[in-house]
Amino acid sequence: INMKDSITRVDICYYPSFTNSSVLNLDRKTGEAVFTVDTRSEFNYGRPDTLKFNLKDVESETDIENFWTASFIHSIRQDTSMRGWTDGMPVMVKFTNNGINDSVYLGNVYPKPVNSLLLRQINYLQKKSTNRAMKAYLKQLKEYL
């Protein structure tokens, strides 16, 4: 059965090897996007704030709307034969489609299109951030790409 995609929520989870993890939550029901950094461990450059912005804004400046299609999310899945976390930044995309939770592991070595997709997201977040610690954190994330 080919059900029409009805993705209501996407979480793009970043797990950089040598700094805190973070997640970009995209919620179609509320029209809101939120980027948060796990602050359980301390930062040497202060505490990043939480970035909140309108989903339409991020859609107009990035290609994030691709994430509303399950086939797109599955198309960027990485070969998982390289099991285990190695240096780099593993990325996991969790999403809710027709009420069903699913996730796709992107690995930590990305093909060019995926790399540029992630880079555009991080550039957008950098542009939106006014917090020095958040800007420093995002700069670190970009170094993994």
Short mmCIF file of N, CA, C and O in Angstrom, two decimals:
data_model
loop_
_atom_site.label_atom_id
_atom_site.label_comp_id
_atom_site.label_asym_id
_atom_site.label_seq_id
_atom_site.Cartn_x
_atom_site.Cartn_y
_atom_site.Cartn_z
N ILE A 1 0.86 -1.18 0.00
CA ILE A 1 0.00 0.00 0.00
C ILE A 1 0.89 1.23 0.00
O ILE A 1 1.76 1.37 0.85
N ASN A 2 0.66 2.12 -0.94
CA ASN A 2 1.45 3.34 -1.00
C ASN A 2 0.64 4.47 -0.37
O ASN A 2 -0.18 5.10 -1.01
N MET A 3 0.86 4.66 0.93
CA MET A 3 0.16 5.75 1.61
C MET A 3 0.87 7.06 1.31
O MET A 3 2.08 7.10 1.21
N LYS A 4 0.08 8.09 1.16
CA LYS A 4 0.68 9.40 0.94
C LYS A 4 1.43 9.79 2.20
O LYS A 4 0.97 9.56 3.31
N ASP A 5 2.63 10.34 2.02
CA ASP A 5 3.40 10.77 3.18
C ASP A 5 2.63 11.83 3.95
O ASP A 5 2.06 12.73 3.36
N SER A 6 2.62 11.67 5.24
CA SER A 6 2.02 12.68 6.08
C SER A 6 2.97 12.90 7.25
O SER A 6 2.67 12.56 8.38
N ILE A 7 4.14 13.41 6.92
CA ILE A 7 5.16 13.62 7.95
C ILE A 7 4.82 14.89 8.70
O ILE A 7 4.68 15.95 8.11
N THR A 8 4.64 14.75 10.00
CA THR A 8 4.25 15.90 10.82
C THR A 8 5.42 16.43 11.64
O THR A 8 5.42 17.57 12.06
N ARG A 9 6.40 15.56 11.88
CA ARG A 9 7.50 15.99 12.73
C ARG A 9 8.79 15.32 12.27
O ARG A 9 8.81 14.16 11.93
N VAL A 10 9.86 16.13 12.25
CA VAL A 10 11.18 15.62 11.89
C VAL A 10 12.17 16.14 12.94
O VAL A 10 12.15 17.32 13.28
N ASP A 11 13.01 15.25 13.43
CA ASP A 11 14.11 15.64 14.33
C ASP A 11 15.41 15.26 13.65
O ASP A 11 15.63 14.08 13.37
N ILE A 12 16.25 16.25 13.37
CA ILE A 12 17.55 15.98 12.78
C ILE A 12 18.55 16.08 13.93
O ILE A 12 18.75 17.15 14.50
N CYS A 13 19.11 14.92 14.30
CA CYS A 13 19.96 14.83 15.50
C CYS A 13 21.42 14.77 15.09
O CYS A 13 21.82 13.90 14.31
N TYR A 14 22.20 15.68 15.63
CA TYR A 14 23.63 15.75 15.34
C TYR A 14 24.39 15.20 16.55
O TYR A 14 24.14 15.62 17.67
N TYR A 15 25.33 14.28 16.29
CA TYR A 15 26.13 13.69 17.36
C TYR A 15 27.62 13.87 17.08
O TYR A 15 28.32 12.90 16.77
N PRO A 16 28.12 15.11 17.17
CA PRO A 16 29.55 15.31 16.89
C PRO A 16 30.41 14.59 17.94
O PRO A 16 30.04 14.54 19.11
N SER A 17 31.54 14.04 17.49
CA SER A 17 32.38 13.21 18.36
C SER A 17 32.92 13.94 19.58
O SER A 17 33.01 13.37 20.65
N PHE A 18 33.32 15.20 19.40
CA PHE A 18 34.06 15.84 20.49
C PHE A 18 33.36 17.04 21.10
O PHE A 18 33.99 17.87 21.74
N THR A 19 32.06 17.15 20.90
CA THR A 19 31.32 18.22 21.56
C THR A 19 29.89 17.74 21.79
O THR A 19 29.56 16.60 21.46
N ASN A 20 29.07 18.58 22.33
CA ASN A 20 27.71 18.21 22.71
C ASN A 20 26.84 17.91 21.49
O ASN A 20 27.01 18.49 20.44
N SER A 21 25.88 17.02 21.71
CA SER A 21 24.94 16.71 20.64
C SER A 21 23.89 17.81 20.56
O SER A 21 23.75 18.63 21.47
N SER A 22 23.14 17.82 19.47
CA SER A 22 22.10 18.83 19.29
C SER A 22 21.01 18.25 18.40
O SER A 22 21.20 17.22 17.76
N VAL A 23 19.88 18.94 18.38
CA VAL A 23 18.77 18.46 17.56
C VAL A 23 18.01 19.65 16.97
O VAL A 23 17.81 20.66 17.63
N LEU A 24 17.64 19.49 15.70
CA LEU A 24 16.79 20.46 15.02
C LEU A 24 15.41 19.80 14.91
O LEU A 24 15.26 18.79 14.24
N ASN A 25 14.43 20.36 15.63
CA ASN A 25 13.05 19.84 15.61
C ASN A 25 12.24 20.65 14.62
O ASN A 25 12.22 21.88 14.71
N LEU A 26 11.58 19.96 13.71
CA LEU A 26 10.70 20.61 12.73
C LEU A 26 9.29 20.08 12.98
O LEU A 26 9.08 18.87 12.93
N ASP A 27 8.36 20.97 13.26
CA ASP A 27 7.00 20.54 13.60
C ASP A 27 6.00 21.21 12.67
O ASP A 27 5.78 22.42 12.75
N ARG A 28 5.41 20.42 11.79
CA ARG A 28 4.46 20.98 10.82
C ARG A 28 3.16 21.42 11.48
O ARG A 28 2.49 22.31 10.97
N LYS A 29 2.78 20.78 12.57
CA LYS A 29 1.51 21.13 13.23
C LYS A 29 1.57 22.53 13.84
O LYS A 29 0.62 23.28 13.74
N THR A 30 2.70 22.85 14.45
CA THR A 30 2.82 24.16 15.09
C THR A 30 3.46 25.19 14.15
O THR A 30 3.40 26.39 14.42
N GLY A 31 4.08 24.71 13.08
CA GLY A 31 4.76 25.61 12.15
C GLY A 31 6.05 26.16 12.73
O GLY A 31 6.57 27.18 12.27
N GLU A 32 6.58 25.47 13.73
CA GLU A 32 7.76 25.97 14.43
C GLU A 32 8.97 25.05 14.22
O GLU A 32 8.82 23.85 14.09
N ALA A 33 10.12 25.66 14.18
CA ALA A 33 11.39 24.93 14.15
C ALA A 33 12.18 25.36 15.37
O ALA A 33 12.21 26.54 15.71
N VAL A 34 12.82 24.38 16.04
CA VAL A 34 13.58 24.67 17.25
C VAL A 34 14.90 23.92 17.18
O VAL A 34 14.93 22.73 16.88
N PHE A 35 15.99 24.63 17.46
CA PHE A 35 17.31 24.00 17.50
C PHE A 35 17.84 24.10 18.93
O PHE A 35 17.95 25.18 19.47
N THR A 36 18.11 22.95 19.53
CA THR A 36 18.61 22.93 20.91
C THR A 36 19.89 22.12 20.99
O THR A 36 20.07 21.15 20.27
N VAL A 37 20.73 22.54 21.90
CA VAL A 37 22.00 21.86 22.15
C VAL A 37 21.90 21.21 23.52
O VAL A 37 21.39 21.81 24.47
N ASP A 38 22.36 19.98 23.62
CA ASP A 38 22.39 19.28 24.90
C ASP A 38 23.42 19.97 25.78
O ASP A 38 24.61 19.96 25.47
N THR A 39 22.97 20.55 26.87
CA THR A 39 23.89 21.31 27.72
C THR A 39 24.19 20.59 29.03
O THR A 39 24.56 21.22 30.02
N ARG A 40 24.04 19.26 29.05
CA ARG A 40 24.36 18.52 30.28
C ARG A 40 25.84 18.62 30.62
O ARG A 40 26.20 18.64 31.77
N SER A 41 26.67 18.66 29.60
CA SER A 41 28.09 18.87 29.91
C SER A 41 28.43 20.32 29.59
O SER A 41 27.80 20.95 28.75
N GLU A 42 29.42 20.83 30.26
CA GLU A 42 29.76 22.25 30.17
C GLU A 42 30.45 22.62 28.87
O GLU A 42 31.12 21.81 28.25
N PHE A 43 30.30 23.86 28.49
CA PHE A 43 30.98 24.42 27.34
C PHE A 43 32.06 25.35 27.85
O PHE A 43 31.85 26.04 28.84
N ASN A 44 33.17 25.42 27.16
CA ASN A 44 34.22 26.36 27.58
C ASN A 44 33.96 27.74 27.00
O ASN A 44 34.68 28.67 27.28
N TYR A 45 32.92 27.91 26.20
CA TYR A 45 32.64 29.21 25.58
C TYR A 45 31.24 29.71 25.94
O TYR A 45 30.64 30.47 25.19
N GLY A 46 30.70 29.27 27.07
CA GLY A 46 29.37 29.72 27.46
C GLY A 46 28.31 28.73 27.05
O GLY A 46 28.60 27.67 26.51
N ARG A 47 27.07 29.07 27.32
CA ARG A 47 25.95 28.16 27.09
C ARG A 47 25.14 28.62 25.87
O ARG A 47 24.61 29.72 25.87
N PRO A 48 25.04 27.77 24.84
CA PRO A 48 24.25 28.15 23.67
C PRO A 48 22.78 28.35 24.03
O PRO A 48 22.25 27.61 24.86
N ASP A 49 22.16 29.34 23.42
CA ASP A 49 20.73 29.54 23.63
C ASP A 49 19.95 28.54 22.77
O ASP A 49 20.54 27.76 22.02
N THR A 50 18.65 28.57 22.88
CA THR A 50 17.79 27.75 22.03
C THR A 50 17.30 28.64 20.90
O THR A 50 16.85 29.76 21.15
N LEU A 51 17.42 28.15 19.68
CA LEU A 51 16.96 28.93 18.52
C LEU A 51 15.55 28.47 18.15
O LEU A 51 15.33 27.29 17.93
N LYS A 52 14.63 29.42 18.06
CA LYS A 52 13.27 29.12 17.61
C LYS A 52 12.97 30.01 16.43
O LYS A 52 13.30 31.19 16.45
N PHE A 53 12.36 29.44 15.41
CA PHE A 53 11.99 30.25 14.26
C PHE A 53 10.85 29.60 13.52
O PHE A 53 10.49 28.45 13.77
N ASN A 54 10.25 30.36 12.63
CA ASN A 54 9.12 29.91 11.85
C ASN A 54 9.58 28.89 10.80
O ASN A 54 10.56 29.12 10.10
N LEU A 55 8.86 27.81 10.71
CA LEU A 55 9.19 26.74 9.76
C LEU A 55 9.21 27.27 8.32
O LEU A 55 10.06 26.89 7.53
N LYS A 56 8.28 28.15 7.98
CA LYS A 56 8.23 28.72 6.62
C LYS A 56 9.52 29.46 6.29
O LYS A 56 9.98 29.42 5.15
N ASP A 57 10.11 30.15 7.28
CA ASP A 57 11.36 30.88 7.05
C ASP A 57 12.48 29.93 6.67
O ASP A 57 13.21 30.17 5.72
N VAL A 58 12.64 28.85 7.43
CA VAL A 58 13.73 27.92 7.15
C VAL A 58 13.47 27.19 5.83
O VAL A 58 14.38 26.90 5.07
N GLU A 59 12.20 26.91 5.51
CA GLU A 59 11.88 26.25 4.24
C GLU A 59 12.25 27.14 3.06
O GLU A 59 12.72 26.64 2.03
N SER A 60 12.05 28.44 3.21
CA SER A 60 12.32 29.34 2.08
C SER A 60 13.82 29.54 1.85
O SER A 60 14.24 29.89 0.77
N GLU A 61 14.64 29.31 2.87
CA GLU A 61 16.08 29.55 2.75
C GLU A 61 16.94 28.29 2.67
O GLU A 61 18.14 28.38 2.46
N THR A 62 16.34 27.13 2.90
CA THR A 62 17.09 25.87 2.81
C THR A 62 16.22 24.89 2.03
O THR A 62 15.12 25.24 1.62
N ASP A 63 16.69 23.67 1.87
CA ASP A 63 15.86 22.67 1.19
C ASP A 63 15.27 21.70 2.21
O ASP A 63 15.09 20.53 1.96
N ILE A 64 14.92 22.24 3.38
CA ILE A 64 14.42 21.43 4.48
C ILE A 64 13.07 20.78 4.13
O ILE A 64 12.74 19.73 4.67
N GLU A 65 12.31 21.37 3.20
CA GLU A 65 11.01 20.78 2.86
C GLU A 65 11.15 19.39 2.26
O GLU A 65 10.20 18.62 2.25
N ASN A 66 12.35 19.04 1.77
CA ASN A 66 12.58 17.66 1.29
C ASN A 66 12.30 16.65 2.39
O ASN A 66 11.94 15.51 2.12
N PHE A 67 12.48 17.07 3.65
CA PHE A 67 12.29 16.15 4.77
C PHE A 67 10.83 15.82 5.03
O PHE A 67 10.52 15.01 5.89
N TRP A 68 9.91 16.42 4.28
CA TRP A 68 8.49 16.06 4.42
C TRP A 68 8.15 14.86 3.55
O TRP A 68 6.99 14.47 3.45
N THR A 69 9.16 14.28 2.89
CA THR A 69 8.95 13.12 2.03
C THR A 69 9.77 11.95 2.56
O THR A 69 11.00 12.02 2.60
N ALA A 70 9.10 10.88 2.96
CA ALA A 70 9.78 9.72 3.53
C ALA A 70 10.79 9.13 2.54
O ALA A 70 11.88 8.73 2.93
N SER A 71 10.44 9.12 1.24
CA SER A 71 11.36 8.54 0.26
C SER A 71 12.66 9.34 0.20
O SER A 71 13.74 8.77 0.03
N PHE A 72 12.57 10.67 0.37
CA PHE A 72 13.79 11.48 0.41
C PHE A 72 14.64 11.10 1.63
O PHE A 72 15.84 10.87 1.51
N ILE A 73 14.01 11.03 2.78
CA ILE A 73 14.75 10.71 4.01
C ILE A 73 15.44 9.35 3.85
O ILE A 73 16.61 9.21 4.16
N HIS A 74 14.70 8.37 3.33
CA HIS A 74 15.31 7.05 3.14
C HIS A 74 16.41 7.07 2.08
O HIS A 74 17.35 6.29 2.16
N SER A 75 16.31 7.97 1.12
CA SER A 75 17.32 8.03 0.06
C SER A 75 18.68 8.52 0.56
O SER A 75 19.70 8.29 -0.07
N ILE A 76 18.69 9.24 1.69
CA ILE A 76 19.97 9.74 2.21
C ILE A 76 20.55 8.84 3.29
O ILE A 76 21.58 9.13 3.87
N ARG A 77 19.89 7.71 3.51
CA ARG A 77 20.37 6.73 4.49
C ARG A 77 21.75 6.24 4.08
O ARG A 77 22.04 6.06 2.91
N GLN A 78 22.60 6.02 5.08
CA GLN A 78 23.94 5.55 4.79
C GLN A 78 24.04 4.04 4.94
O GLN A 78 23.29 3.44 5.69
N ASP A 79 24.98 3.49 4.26
CA ASP A 79 25.31 2.09 4.42
C ASP A 79 25.78 1.90 5.86
O ASP A 79 26.66 2.60 6.32
N THR A 80 25.18 0.98 6.57
CA THR A 80 25.52 0.82 7.98
C THR A 80 26.56 -0.27 8.20
O THR A 80 26.75 -0.74 9.31
N SER A 81 27.26 -0.66 7.14
CA SER A 81 28.28 -1.70 7.32
C SER A 81 29.44 -1.16 8.15
O SER A 81 30.19 -1.92 8.75
N MET A 82 29.58 0.18 8.19
CA MET A 82 30.61 0.78 9.04
C MET A 82 30.03 0.97 10.42
O MET A 82 29.74 2.07 10.86
N ARG A 83 29.77 -0.11 11.10
CA ARG A 83 29.11 -0.04 12.41
C ARG A 83 29.97 0.70 13.43
O ARG A 83 31.18 0.76 13.30
N GLY A 84 29.29 1.21 14.43
CA GLY A 84 30.03 1.87 15.50
C GLY A 84 30.29 3.32 15.17
O GLY A 84 30.23 3.74 14.03
N TRP A 85 30.54 4.11 16.21
CA TRP A 85 30.79 5.53 16.03
C TRP A 85 32.28 5.72 15.82
O TRP A 85 33.08 5.22 16.59
N THR A 86 32.63 6.40 14.77
CA THR A 86 34.03 6.74 14.59
C THR A 86 34.09 8.26 14.64
O THR A 86 33.06 8.91 14.74
N ASP A 87 35.29 8.83 14.57
CA ASP A 87 35.38 10.28 14.59
C ASP A 87 34.51 10.86 13.50
O ASP A 87 34.40 10.29 12.42
N GLY A 88 33.94 11.96 13.77
CA GLY A 88 33.07 12.60 12.80
C GLY A 88 31.80 13.03 13.50
O GLY A 88 31.77 13.22 14.71
N MET A 89 30.74 13.19 12.73
CA MET A 89 29.48 13.62 13.31
C MET A 89 28.34 12.77 12.77
O MET A 89 27.73 13.08 11.76
N PRO A 90 28.07 11.65 13.44
CA PRO A 90 26.92 10.86 13.02
C PRO A 90 25.65 11.70 13.10
O PRO A 90 25.50 12.52 14.01
N VAL A 91 24.78 11.51 12.13
CA VAL A 91 23.51 12.23 12.10
C VAL A 91 22.40 11.20 11.98
O VAL A 91 22.50 10.25 11.20
N MET A 92 21.35 11.40 12.77
CA MET A 92 20.18 10.53 12.75
C MET A 92 18.97 11.41 12.45
O MET A 92 18.85 12.49 13.02
N VAL A 93 18.12 10.96 11.55
CA VAL A 93 16.88 11.68 11.27
C VAL A 93 15.73 10.83 11.81
O VAL A 93 15.55 9.69 11.39
N LYS A 94 15.00 11.39 12.77
CA LYS A 94 13.83 10.70 13.32
C LYS A 94 12.61 11.45 12.81
O LYS A 94 12.61 12.68 12.76
N PHE A 95 11.58 10.71 12.42
CA PHE A 95 10.40 11.40 11.90
C PHE A 95 9.13 10.62 12.19
O PHE A 95 9.17 9.42 12.47
N THR A 96 8.03 11.33 12.16
CA THR A 96 6.71 10.73 12.37
C THR A 96 5.95 10.86 11.06
O THR A 96 5.72 11.97 10.58
N ASN A 97 5.58 9.71 10.47
CA ASN A 97 4.88 9.68 9.19
C ASN A 97 3.59 8.89 9.38
O ASN A 97 3.63 7.72 9.76
N ASN A 98 2.46 9.53 9.13
CA ASN A 98 1.15 8.90 9.34
C ASN A 98 1.05 8.30 10.75
O ASN A 98 0.56 7.20 10.93
N GLY A 99 1.57 9.03 11.72
CA GLY A 99 1.49 8.60 13.11
C GLY A 99 2.49 7.53 13.51
O GLY A 99 2.52 7.09 14.65
N ILE A 100 3.33 7.10 12.57
CA ILE A 100 4.30 6.04 12.86
C ILE A 100 5.70 6.64 12.96
O ILE A 100 6.12 7.38 12.08
N ASN A 101 6.41 6.32 14.03
CA ASN A 101 7.77 6.83 14.21
C ASN A 101 8.75 5.99 13.41
O ASN A 101 8.64 4.76 13.39
N ASP A 102 9.70 6.64 12.79
CA ASP A 102 10.70 5.96 11.98
C ASP A 102 12.00 6.75 12.15
O ASP A 102 11.99 7.87 12.63
N SER A 103 13.11 6.13 11.78
CA SER A 103 14.37 6.87 11.84
C SER A 103 15.31 6.35 10.77
O SER A 103 15.19 5.21 10.32
N VAL A 104 16.21 7.21 10.36
CA VAL A 104 17.20 6.88 9.34
C VAL A 104 18.54 7.37 9.84
O VAL A 104 18.68 8.52 10.27
N TYR A 105 19.53 6.50 9.77
CA TYR A 105 20.89 6.84 10.19
C TYR A 105 21.67 7.32 8.97
O TYR A 105 21.74 6.62 7.97
N LEU A 106 22.22 8.53 9.06
CA LEU A 106 22.96 9.08 7.93
C LEU A 106 24.46 8.79 8.02
O LEU A 106 25.21 9.22 7.16
N GLY A 107 24.88 8.12 9.07
CA GLY A 107 26.30 7.83 9.21
C GLY A 107 27.06 9.08 9.59
O GLY A 107 26.49 10.07 10.05
N ASN A 108 28.35 9.07 9.41
CA ASN A 108 29.16 10.25 9.74
C ASN A 108 30.10 10.61 8.61
O ASN A 108 30.95 11.46 8.76
N VAL A 109 29.95 9.95 7.48
CA VAL A 109 30.69 10.33 6.28
C VAL A 109 29.60 10.46 5.21
O VAL A 109 28.92 9.49 4.92
N TYR A 110 29.42 11.68 4.72
CA TYR A 110 28.26 11.91 3.87
C TYR A 110 28.65 12.11 2.42
O TYR A 110 29.66 12.72 2.13
N PRO A 111 27.80 11.63 1.50
CA PRO A 111 28.00 12.00 0.10
C PRO A 111 27.79 13.50 -0.06
O PRO A 111 27.11 14.12 0.77
N LYS A 112 28.34 14.07 -1.10
CA LYS A 112 28.29 15.53 -1.31
C LYS A 112 26.89 16.15 -1.15
O LYS A 112 26.74 17.15 -0.47
N PRO A 113 25.84 15.58 -1.77
CA PRO A 113 24.53 16.22 -1.64
C PRO A 113 24.05 16.30 -0.19
O PRO A 113 23.45 17.28 0.21
N VAL A 114 24.32 15.26 0.58
CA VAL A 114 23.90 15.25 1.99
C VAL A 114 24.74 16.25 2.77
O VAL A 114 24.23 17.01 3.59
N ASN A 115 26.02 16.27 2.49
CA ASN A 115 26.93 17.21 3.15
C ASN A 115 26.45 18.65 2.93
O ASN A 115 26.35 19.44 3.86
N SER A 116 26.12 18.99 1.69
CA SER A 116 25.70 20.37 1.41
C SER A 116 24.32 20.66 2.02
O SER A 116 24.06 21.79 2.45
N LEU A 117 23.46 19.65 2.08
CA LEU A 117 22.16 19.80 2.74
C LEU A 117 22.36 20.16 4.21
O LEU A 117 21.75 21.11 4.72
N LEU A 118 23.22 19.43 4.90
CA LEU A 118 23.50 19.69 6.32
C LEU A 118 24.17 21.05 6.49
O LEU A 118 23.85 21.80 7.42
N LEU A 119 25.07 21.37 5.59
CA LEU A 119 25.78 22.65 5.66
C LEU A 119 24.82 23.83 5.53
O LEU A 119 24.91 24.80 6.28
N ARG A 120 23.85 23.72 4.61
CA ARG A 120 22.87 24.81 4.44
C ARG A 120 22.04 24.98 5.71
O ARG A 120 21.73 26.11 6.10
N GLN A 121 21.71 23.89 6.38
CA GLN A 121 20.96 24.00 7.64
C GLN A 121 21.78 24.72 8.69
O GLN A 121 21.29 25.64 9.36
N ILE A 122 23.04 24.33 8.84
CA ILE A 122 23.90 24.93 9.86
C ILE A 122 24.17 26.41 9.53
O ILE A 122 24.13 27.26 10.42
N ASN A 123 24.37 26.73 8.25
CA ASN A 123 24.55 28.13 7.85
C ASN A 123 23.32 28.97 8.21
O ASN A 123 23.44 30.10 8.68
N TYR A 124 22.14 28.41 7.97
CA TYR A 124 20.91 29.11 8.31
C TYR A 124 20.85 29.37 9.82
O TYR A 124 20.53 30.47 10.26
N LEU A 125 21.17 28.35 10.62
CA LEU A 125 21.15 28.49 12.08
C LEU A 125 22.15 29.55 12.53
O LEU A 125 21.86 30.36 13.41
N GLN A 126 23.33 29.55 11.90
CA GLN A 126 24.35 30.55 12.25
C GLN A 126 23.83 31.96 11.98
O GLN A 126 24.06 32.87 12.76
N LYS A 127 23.14 32.10 10.85
CA LYS A 127 22.62 33.41 10.47
C LYS A 127 21.56 33.89 11.47
O LYS A 127 21.47 35.07 11.79
N LYS A 128 20.76 32.95 11.98
CA LYS A 128 19.68 33.27 12.90
C LYS A 128 20.16 33.52 14.33
O LYS A 128 19.48 34.17 15.11
N SER A 129 21.32 32.99 14.68
CA SER A 129 21.78 33.06 16.07
C SER A 129 22.40 34.41 16.40
O SER A 129 23.13 34.98 15.60
N THR A 130 22.10 34.88 17.61
CA THR A 130 22.72 36.12 18.09
C THR A 130 23.57 35.82 19.33
O THR A 130 24.20 36.70 19.87
N ASN A 131 23.56 34.56 19.74
CA ASN A 131 24.25 34.15 20.96
C ASN A 131 25.66 33.69 20.62
O ASN A 131 25.85 32.83 19.76
N ARG A 132 26.66 34.26 21.28
CA ARG A 132 28.06 33.96 20.98
C ARG A 132 28.38 32.48 21.15
O ARG A 132 29.06 31.87 20.32
N ALA A 133 27.87 31.88 22.22
CA ALA A 133 28.14 30.46 22.48
C ALA A 133 27.51 29.59 21.39
O ALA A 133 28.11 28.62 20.94
N MET A 134 26.30 29.93 20.94
CA MET A 134 25.64 29.16 19.89
C MET A 134 26.42 29.29 18.59
O MET A 134 26.62 28.31 17.89
N LYS A 135 26.88 30.49 18.28
CA LYS A 135 27.68 30.69 17.05
C LYS A 135 28.96 29.84 17.11
O LYS A 135 29.34 29.21 16.12
N ALA A 136 29.60 29.79 18.28
CA ALA A 136 30.82 28.99 18.44
C ALA A 136 30.50 27.50 18.27
O ALA A 136 31.24 26.76 17.62
N TYR A 137 29.38 27.07 18.83
CA TYR A 137 28.97 25.67 18.71
C TYR A 137 28.71 25.31 17.24
O TYR A 137 29.19 24.29 16.74
N LEU A 138 27.98 26.16 16.53
CA LEU A 138 27.66 25.89 15.13
C LEU A 138 28.91 25.89 14.26
O LEU A 138 29.03 25.10 13.31
N LYS A 139 29.87 26.74 14.59
CA LYS A 139 31.13 26.76 13.86
C LYS A 139 31.85 25.41 14.03
O LYS A 139 32.37 24.85 13.07
N GLN A 140 31.79 24.85 15.24
CA GLN A 140 32.36 23.53 15.48
C GLN A 140 31.65 22.46 14.65
O GLN A 140 32.30 21.60 14.08
N LEU A 141 30.32 22.52 14.60
CA LEU A 141 29.57 21.54 13.82
C LEU A 141 30.01 21.56 12.36
O LEU A 141 30.18 20.51 11.74
N LYS A 142 30.19 22.76 11.81
CA LYS A 142 30.58 22.88 10.40
C LYS A 142 31.93 22.23 10.14
O LYS A 142 32.17 21.73 9.03
N GLU A 143 32.80 22.24 11.14
CA GLU A 143 34.13 21.63 10.95
C GLU A 143 34.02 20.11 10.75
O GLU A 143 34.95 19.50 10.25
N TYR A 144 32.91 19.51 11.15
CA TYR A 144 32.73 18.07 10.95
C TYR A 144 32.30 17.74 9.53
O TYR A 144 32.35 16.60 9.12
N LEU A 145 31.83 18.75 8.79
CA LEU A 145 31.31 18.48 7.44
C LEU A 145 32.40 18.48 6.38
O LEU A 145 33.47 18.93 6.55
#
